[in-house]
């Protein structure tokens, strides 16, 4: 069992930055590819970013490419999402995800509880 706890959400102005963190329990963090999804009000949950077990490969949704960066620190059992140039349409609850496959796009084994990001002036 893996428990995921997100932090770092909040209110930010358009054009600003936030860094989300997701801390994982257990000693097997490096067995899991990690990723982020988000759910905006009234919309379905959507993929944001994913990173392989070693951190050597990443992938992003087109809507965040060039603005968001996913990274991980296996020594700290933590995955990050650096979000720059934030837009109002990035407002959503952001969820951390873990998978035994190479990418969370294929499937998710564990979910975090979510952290709210609000982009507004």
mmCIF file with all atom_site columns, C-alpha atoms in Angstrom:
data_model
loop_
_atom_site.group_PDB
_atom_site.id
_atom_site.type_symbol
_atom_site.label_atom_id
_atom_site.label_alt_id
_atom_site.label_comp_id
_atom_site.label_asym_id
_atom_site.label_entity_id
_atom_site.label_seq_id
_atom_site.pdbx_PDB_ins_code
_atom_site.Cartn_x
_atom_site.Cartn_y
_atom_site.Cartn_z
_atom_site.occupancy
_atom_site.B_iso_or_equiv
_atom_site.pdbx_formal_charge
_atom_site.auth_seq_id
_atom_site.auth_comp_id
_atom_site.auth_asym_id
_atom_site.auth_atom_id
_atom_site.pdbx_PDB_model_num
ATOM 1   C CA . UNK A 1 1   ? 0.000   0.000  0.000   1.00 0.00 ? 1   UNK A CA 1
ATOM 2   C CA . UNK A 1 2   ? 1.216   3.497  -0.886  1.00 0.00 ? 2   UNK A CA 1
ATOM 3   C CA . UNK A 1 3   ? -0.164  6.653  0.631   1.00 0.00 ? 3   UNK A CA 1
ATOM 4   C CA . UNK A 1 4   ? 0.226   9.924  -1.254  1.00 0.00 ? 4   UNK A CA 1
ATOM 5   C CA . UNK A 1 5   ? -0.071  13.333 0.392   1.00 0.00 ? 5   UNK A CA 1
ATOM 6   C CA . UNK A 1 6   ? -0.092  16.490 -1.708  1.00 0.00 ? 6   UNK A CA 1
ATOM 7   C CA . UNK A 1 7   ? 0.829   19.968 -0.528  1.00 0.00 ? 7   UNK A CA 1
ATOM 8   C CA . UNK A 1 8   ? 1.651   23.364 -1.971  1.00 0.00 ? 8   UNK A CA 1
ATOM 9   C CA . UNK A 1 9   ? -1.684  24.402 -3.424  1.00 0.00 ? 9   UNK A CA 1
ATOM 10  C CA . UNK A 1 10  ? -3.193  27.823 -2.883  1.00 0.00 ? 10  UNK A CA 1
ATOM 11  C CA . UNK A 1 11  ? -4.289  31.075 -4.454  1.00 0.00 ? 11  UNK A CA 1
ATOM 12  C CA . UNK A 1 12  ? -2.011  32.719 -7.017  1.00 0.00 ? 12  UNK A CA 1
ATOM 13  C CA . UNK A 1 13  ? -2.417  35.557 -9.491  1.00 0.00 ? 13  UNK A CA 1
ATOM 14  C CA . UNK A 1 14  ? -2.360  34.940 -13.242 1.00 0.00 ? 14  UNK A CA 1
ATOM 15  C CA . UNK A 1 15  ? 1.229   34.718 -14.444 1.00 0.00 ? 15  UNK A CA 1
ATOM 16  C CA . UNK A 1 16  ? 2.420   33.516 -11.061 1.00 0.00 ? 16  UNK A CA 1
ATOM 17  C CA . UNK A 1 17  ? 4.038   30.258 -9.969  1.00 0.00 ? 17  UNK A CA 1
ATOM 18  C CA . UNK A 1 18  ? 3.386   27.451 -7.534  1.00 0.00 ? 18  UNK A CA 1
ATOM 19  C CA . UNK A 1 19  ? 5.185   24.224 -6.709  1.00 0.00 ? 19  UNK A CA 1
ATOM 20  C CA . UNK A 1 20  ? 3.161   21.222 -5.683  1.00 0.00 ? 20  UNK A CA 1
ATOM 21  C CA . UNK A 1 21  ? 4.704   18.392 -3.713  1.00 0.00 ? 21  UNK A CA 1
ATOM 22  C CA . UNK A 1 22  ? 3.523   14.829 -3.222  1.00 0.00 ? 22  UNK A CA 1
ATOM 23  C CA . UNK A 1 23  ? 5.082   12.770 -0.455  1.00 0.00 ? 23  UNK A CA 1
ATOM 24  C CA . UNK A 1 24  ? 4.759   8.996  -0.659  1.00 0.00 ? 24  UNK A CA 1
ATOM 25  C CA . UNK A 1 25  ? 4.855   6.531  2.187   1.00 0.00 ? 25  UNK A CA 1
ATOM 26  C CA . UNK A 1 26  ? 6.794   3.289  2.122   1.00 0.00 ? 26  UNK A CA 1
ATOM 27  C CA . UNK A 1 27  ? 10.172  2.091  0.902   1.00 0.00 ? 27  UNK A CA 1
ATOM 28  C CA . UNK A 1 28  ? 9.186   1.260  -2.645  1.00 0.00 ? 28  UNK A CA 1
ATOM 29  C CA . UNK A 1 29  ? 8.743   4.747  -4.095  1.00 0.00 ? 29  UNK A CA 1
ATOM 30  C CA . UNK A 1 30  ? 11.228  4.108  -6.895  1.00 0.00 ? 30  UNK A CA 1
ATOM 31  C CA . UNK A 1 31  ? 9.097   1.189  -8.139  1.00 0.00 ? 31  UNK A CA 1
ATOM 32  C CA . UNK A 1 32  ? 6.353   3.586  -9.185  1.00 0.00 ? 32  UNK A CA 1
ATOM 33  C CA . UNK A 1 33  ? 6.033   5.993  -12.042 1.00 0.00 ? 33  UNK A CA 1
ATOM 34  C CA . UNK A 1 34  ? 4.365   9.127  -10.746 1.00 0.00 ? 34  UNK A CA 1
ATOM 35  C CA . UNK A 1 35  ? 2.128   11.756 -12.180 1.00 0.00 ? 35  UNK A CA 1
ATOM 36  C CA . UNK A 1 36  ? -0.364  14.537 -11.723 1.00 0.00 ? 36  UNK A CA 1
ATOM 37  C CA . UNK A 1 37  ? -3.975  14.923 -12.799 1.00 0.00 ? 37  UNK A CA 1
ATOM 38  C CA . UNK A 1 38  ? -6.402  17.755 -12.233 1.00 0.00 ? 38  UNK A CA 1
ATOM 39  C CA . UNK A 1 39  ? -10.142 18.294 -12.097 1.00 0.00 ? 39  UNK A CA 1
ATOM 40  C CA . UNK A 1 40  ? -11.539 21.720 -12.832 1.00 0.00 ? 40  UNK A CA 1
ATOM 41  C CA . UNK A 1 41  ? -15.032 22.695 -11.624 1.00 0.00 ? 41  UNK A CA 1
ATOM 42  C CA . UNK A 1 42  ? -17.667 20.999 -13.747 1.00 0.00 ? 42  UNK A CA 1
ATOM 43  C CA . UNK A 1 43  ? -15.129 19.047 -15.795 1.00 0.00 ? 43  UNK A CA 1
ATOM 44  C CA . UNK A 1 44  ? -13.713 15.537 -15.929 1.00 0.00 ? 44  UNK A CA 1
ATOM 45  C CA . UNK A 1 45  ? -10.378 14.742 -14.326 1.00 0.00 ? 45  UNK A CA 1
ATOM 46  C CA . UNK A 1 46  ? -7.574  15.168 -16.862 1.00 0.00 ? 46  UNK A CA 1
ATOM 47  C CA . UNK A 1 47  ? -3.959  14.114 -17.180 1.00 0.00 ? 47  UNK A CA 1
ATOM 48  C CA . UNK A 1 48  ? -1.321  16.786 -16.506 1.00 0.00 ? 48  UNK A CA 1
ATOM 49  C CA . UNK A 1 49  ? 2.141   15.182 -16.313 1.00 0.00 ? 49  UNK A CA 1
ATOM 50  C CA . UNK A 1 50  ? 3.955   11.915 -15.723 1.00 0.00 ? 50  UNK A CA 1
ATOM 51  C CA . UNK A 1 51  ? 7.498   10.819 -14.848 1.00 0.00 ? 51  UNK A CA 1
ATOM 52  C CA . UNK A 1 52  ? 9.093   7.375  -15.012 1.00 0.00 ? 52  UNK A CA 1
ATOM 53  C CA . UNK A 1 53  ? 10.527  5.494  -12.045 1.00 0.00 ? 53  UNK A CA 1
ATOM 54  C CA . UNK A 1 54  ? 14.071  6.777  -12.595 1.00 0.00 ? 54  UNK A CA 1
ATOM 55  C CA . UNK A 1 55  ? 12.970  10.250 -13.582 1.00 0.00 ? 55  UNK A CA 1
ATOM 56  C CA . UNK A 1 56  ? 14.590  9.827  -16.964 1.00 0.00 ? 56  UNK A CA 1
ATOM 57  C CA . UNK A 1 57  ? 11.462  10.383 -19.016 1.00 0.00 ? 57  UNK A CA 1
ATOM 58  C CA . UNK A 1 58  ? 8.560   12.788 -18.659 1.00 0.00 ? 58  UNK A CA 1
ATOM 59  C CA . UNK A 1 59  ? 5.422   13.630 -20.597 1.00 0.00 ? 59  UNK A CA 1
ATOM 60  C CA . UNK A 1 60  ? 2.910   16.452 -20.400 1.00 0.00 ? 60  UNK A CA 1
ATOM 61  C CA . UNK A 1 61  ? -0.541  17.435 -21.520 1.00 0.00 ? 61  UNK A CA 1
ATOM 62  C CA . UNK A 1 62  ? -0.401  19.888 -24.414 1.00 0.00 ? 62  UNK A CA 1
ATOM 63  C CA . UNK A 1 63  ? -2.145  22.514 -22.295 1.00 0.00 ? 63  UNK A CA 1
ATOM 64  C CA . UNK A 1 64  ? 0.762   22.698 -19.817 1.00 0.00 ? 64  UNK A CA 1
ATOM 65  C CA . UNK A 1 65  ? 3.811   21.993 -22.003 1.00 0.00 ? 65  UNK A CA 1
ATOM 66  C CA . UNK A 1 66  ? 6.471   24.642 -21.579 1.00 0.00 ? 66  UNK A CA 1
ATOM 67  C CA . UNK A 1 67  ? 4.875   25.961 -18.374 1.00 0.00 ? 67  UNK A CA 1
ATOM 68  C CA . UNK A 1 68  ? 4.836   22.973 -15.987 1.00 0.00 ? 68  UNK A CA 1
ATOM 69  C CA . UNK A 1 69  ? 7.734   20.732 -14.977 1.00 0.00 ? 69  UNK A CA 1
ATOM 70  C CA . UNK A 1 70  ? 7.452   17.412 -13.184 1.00 0.00 ? 70  UNK A CA 1
ATOM 71  C CA . UNK A 1 71  ? 10.389  16.050 -11.201 1.00 0.00 ? 71  UNK A CA 1
ATOM 72  C CA . UNK A 1 72  ? 11.076  13.549 -8.446  1.00 0.00 ? 72  UNK A CA 1
ATOM 73  C CA . UNK A 1 73  ? 13.506  12.946 -5.629  1.00 0.00 ? 73  UNK A CA 1
ATOM 74  C CA . UNK A 1 74  ? 13.630  9.221  -4.891  1.00 0.00 ? 74  UNK A CA 1
ATOM 75  C CA . UNK A 1 75  ? 15.729  9.782  -1.772  1.00 0.00 ? 75  UNK A CA 1
ATOM 76  C CA . UNK A 1 76  ? 12.899  11.884 -0.337  1.00 0.00 ? 76  UNK A CA 1
ATOM 77  C CA . UNK A 1 77  ? 10.003  9.806  -1.728  1.00 0.00 ? 77  UNK A CA 1
ATOM 78  C CA . UNK A 1 78  ? 8.615   12.970 -3.265  1.00 0.00 ? 78  UNK A CA 1
ATOM 79  C CA . UNK A 1 79  ? 7.384   14.098 -6.656  1.00 0.00 ? 79  UNK A CA 1
ATOM 80  C CA . UNK A 1 80  ? 7.002   17.763 -7.586  1.00 0.00 ? 80  UNK A CA 1
ATOM 81  C CA . UNK A 1 81  ? 5.052   19.809 -10.079 1.00 0.00 ? 81  UNK A CA 1
ATOM 82  C CA . UNK A 1 82  ? 6.517   23.235 -10.782 1.00 0.00 ? 82  UNK A CA 1
ATOM 83  C CA . UNK A 1 83  ? 3.833   25.403 -12.346 1.00 0.00 ? 83  UNK A CA 1
ATOM 84  C CA . UNK A 1 84  ? 4.820   28.680 -14.019 1.00 0.00 ? 84  UNK A CA 1
ATOM 85  C CA . UNK A 1 85  ? 2.910   31.251 -16.049 1.00 0.00 ? 85  UNK A CA 1
ATOM 86  C CA . UNK A 1 86  ? -0.311  30.124 -14.424 1.00 0.00 ? 86  UNK A CA 1
ATOM 87  C CA . UNK A 1 87  ? -3.602  30.903 -16.108 1.00 0.00 ? 87  UNK A CA 1
ATOM 88  C CA . UNK A 1 88  ? -7.150  31.069 -14.809 1.00 0.00 ? 88  UNK A CA 1
ATOM 89  C CA . UNK A 1 89  ? -7.895  27.845 -16.672 1.00 0.00 ? 89  UNK A CA 1
ATOM 90  C CA . UNK A 1 90  ? -5.305  26.044 -14.532 1.00 0.00 ? 90  UNK A CA 1
ATOM 91  C CA . UNK A 1 91  ? -7.672  26.418 -11.571 1.00 0.00 ? 91  UNK A CA 1
ATOM 92  C CA . UNK A 1 92  ? -8.467  22.900 -10.367 1.00 0.00 ? 92  UNK A CA 1
ATOM 93  C CA . UNK A 1 93  ? -7.934  20.306 -7.710  1.00 0.00 ? 93  UNK A CA 1
ATOM 94  C CA . UNK A 1 94  ? -4.601  18.642 -8.459  1.00 0.00 ? 94  UNK A CA 1
ATOM 95  C CA . UNK A 1 95  ? -4.136  14.963 -7.685  1.00 0.00 ? 95  UNK A CA 1
ATOM 96  C CA . UNK A 1 96  ? -0.937  13.010 -7.311  1.00 0.00 ? 96  UNK A CA 1
ATOM 97  C CA . UNK A 1 97  ? -0.930  9.493  -8.765  1.00 0.00 ? 97  UNK A CA 1
ATOM 98  C CA . UNK A 1 98  ? 1.302   6.426  -8.671  1.00 0.00 ? 98  UNK A CA 1
ATOM 99  C CA . UNK A 1 99  ? 1.460   3.508  -11.074 1.00 0.00 ? 99  UNK A CA 1
ATOM 100 C CA . UNK A 1 100 ? 3.464   0.299  -11.454 1.00 0.00 ? 100 UNK A CA 1
ATOM 101 C CA . UNK A 1 101 ? 3.513   0.862  -15.217 1.00 0.00 ? 101 UNK A CA 1
ATOM 102 C CA . UNK A 1 102 ? 5.783   3.421  -16.937 1.00 0.00 ? 102 UNK A CA 1
ATOM 103 C CA . UNK A 1 103 ? 3.179   6.153  -17.107 1.00 0.00 ? 103 UNK A CA 1
ATOM 104 C CA . UNK A 1 104 ? 0.060   7.188  -15.230 1.00 0.00 ? 104 UNK A CA 1
ATOM 105 C CA . UNK A 1 105 ? -1.648  7.646  -18.589 1.00 0.00 ? 105 UNK A CA 1
ATOM 106 C CA . UNK A 1 106 ? -1.963  3.851  -18.823 1.00 0.00 ? 106 UNK A CA 1
ATOM 107 C CA . UNK A 1 107 ? -3.430  3.393  -15.369 1.00 0.00 ? 107 UNK A CA 1
ATOM 108 C CA . UNK A 1 108 ? -3.186  4.478  -11.736 1.00 0.00 ? 108 UNK A CA 1
ATOM 109 C CA . UNK A 1 109 ? -2.729  2.255  -8.715  1.00 0.00 ? 109 UNK A CA 1
ATOM 110 C CA . UNK A 1 110 ? -2.827  4.928  -6.011  1.00 0.00 ? 110 UNK A CA 1
ATOM 111 C CA . UNK A 1 111 ? -4.286  8.437  -5.702  1.00 0.00 ? 111 UNK A CA 1
ATOM 112 C CA . UNK A 1 112 ? -3.647  11.301 -3.357  1.00 0.00 ? 112 UNK A CA 1
ATOM 113 C CA . UNK A 1 113 ? -6.462  13.280 -1.773  1.00 0.00 ? 113 UNK A CA 1
ATOM 114 C CA . UNK A 1 114 ? -5.907  16.378 -3.901  1.00 0.00 ? 114 UNK A CA 1
ATOM 115 C CA . UNK A 1 115 ? -4.820  19.962 -3.350  1.00 0.00 ? 115 UNK A CA 1
ATOM 116 C CA . UNK A 1 116 ? -6.674  23.045 -4.575  1.00 0.00 ? 116 UNK A CA 1
ATOM 117 C CA . UNK A 1 117 ? -4.990  25.478 -6.950  1.00 0.00 ? 117 UNK A CA 1
ATOM 118 C CA . UNK A 1 118 ? -6.828  28.710 -7.686  1.00 0.00 ? 118 UNK A CA 1
ATOM 119 C CA . UNK A 1 119 ? -5.529  31.206 -10.233 1.00 0.00 ? 119 UNK A CA 1
ATOM 120 C CA . UNK A 1 120 ? -7.288  34.525 -9.864  1.00 0.00 ? 120 UNK A CA 1
ATOM 121 C CA . UNK A 1 121 ? -6.603  38.217 -9.566  1.00 0.00 ? 121 UNK A CA 1
#
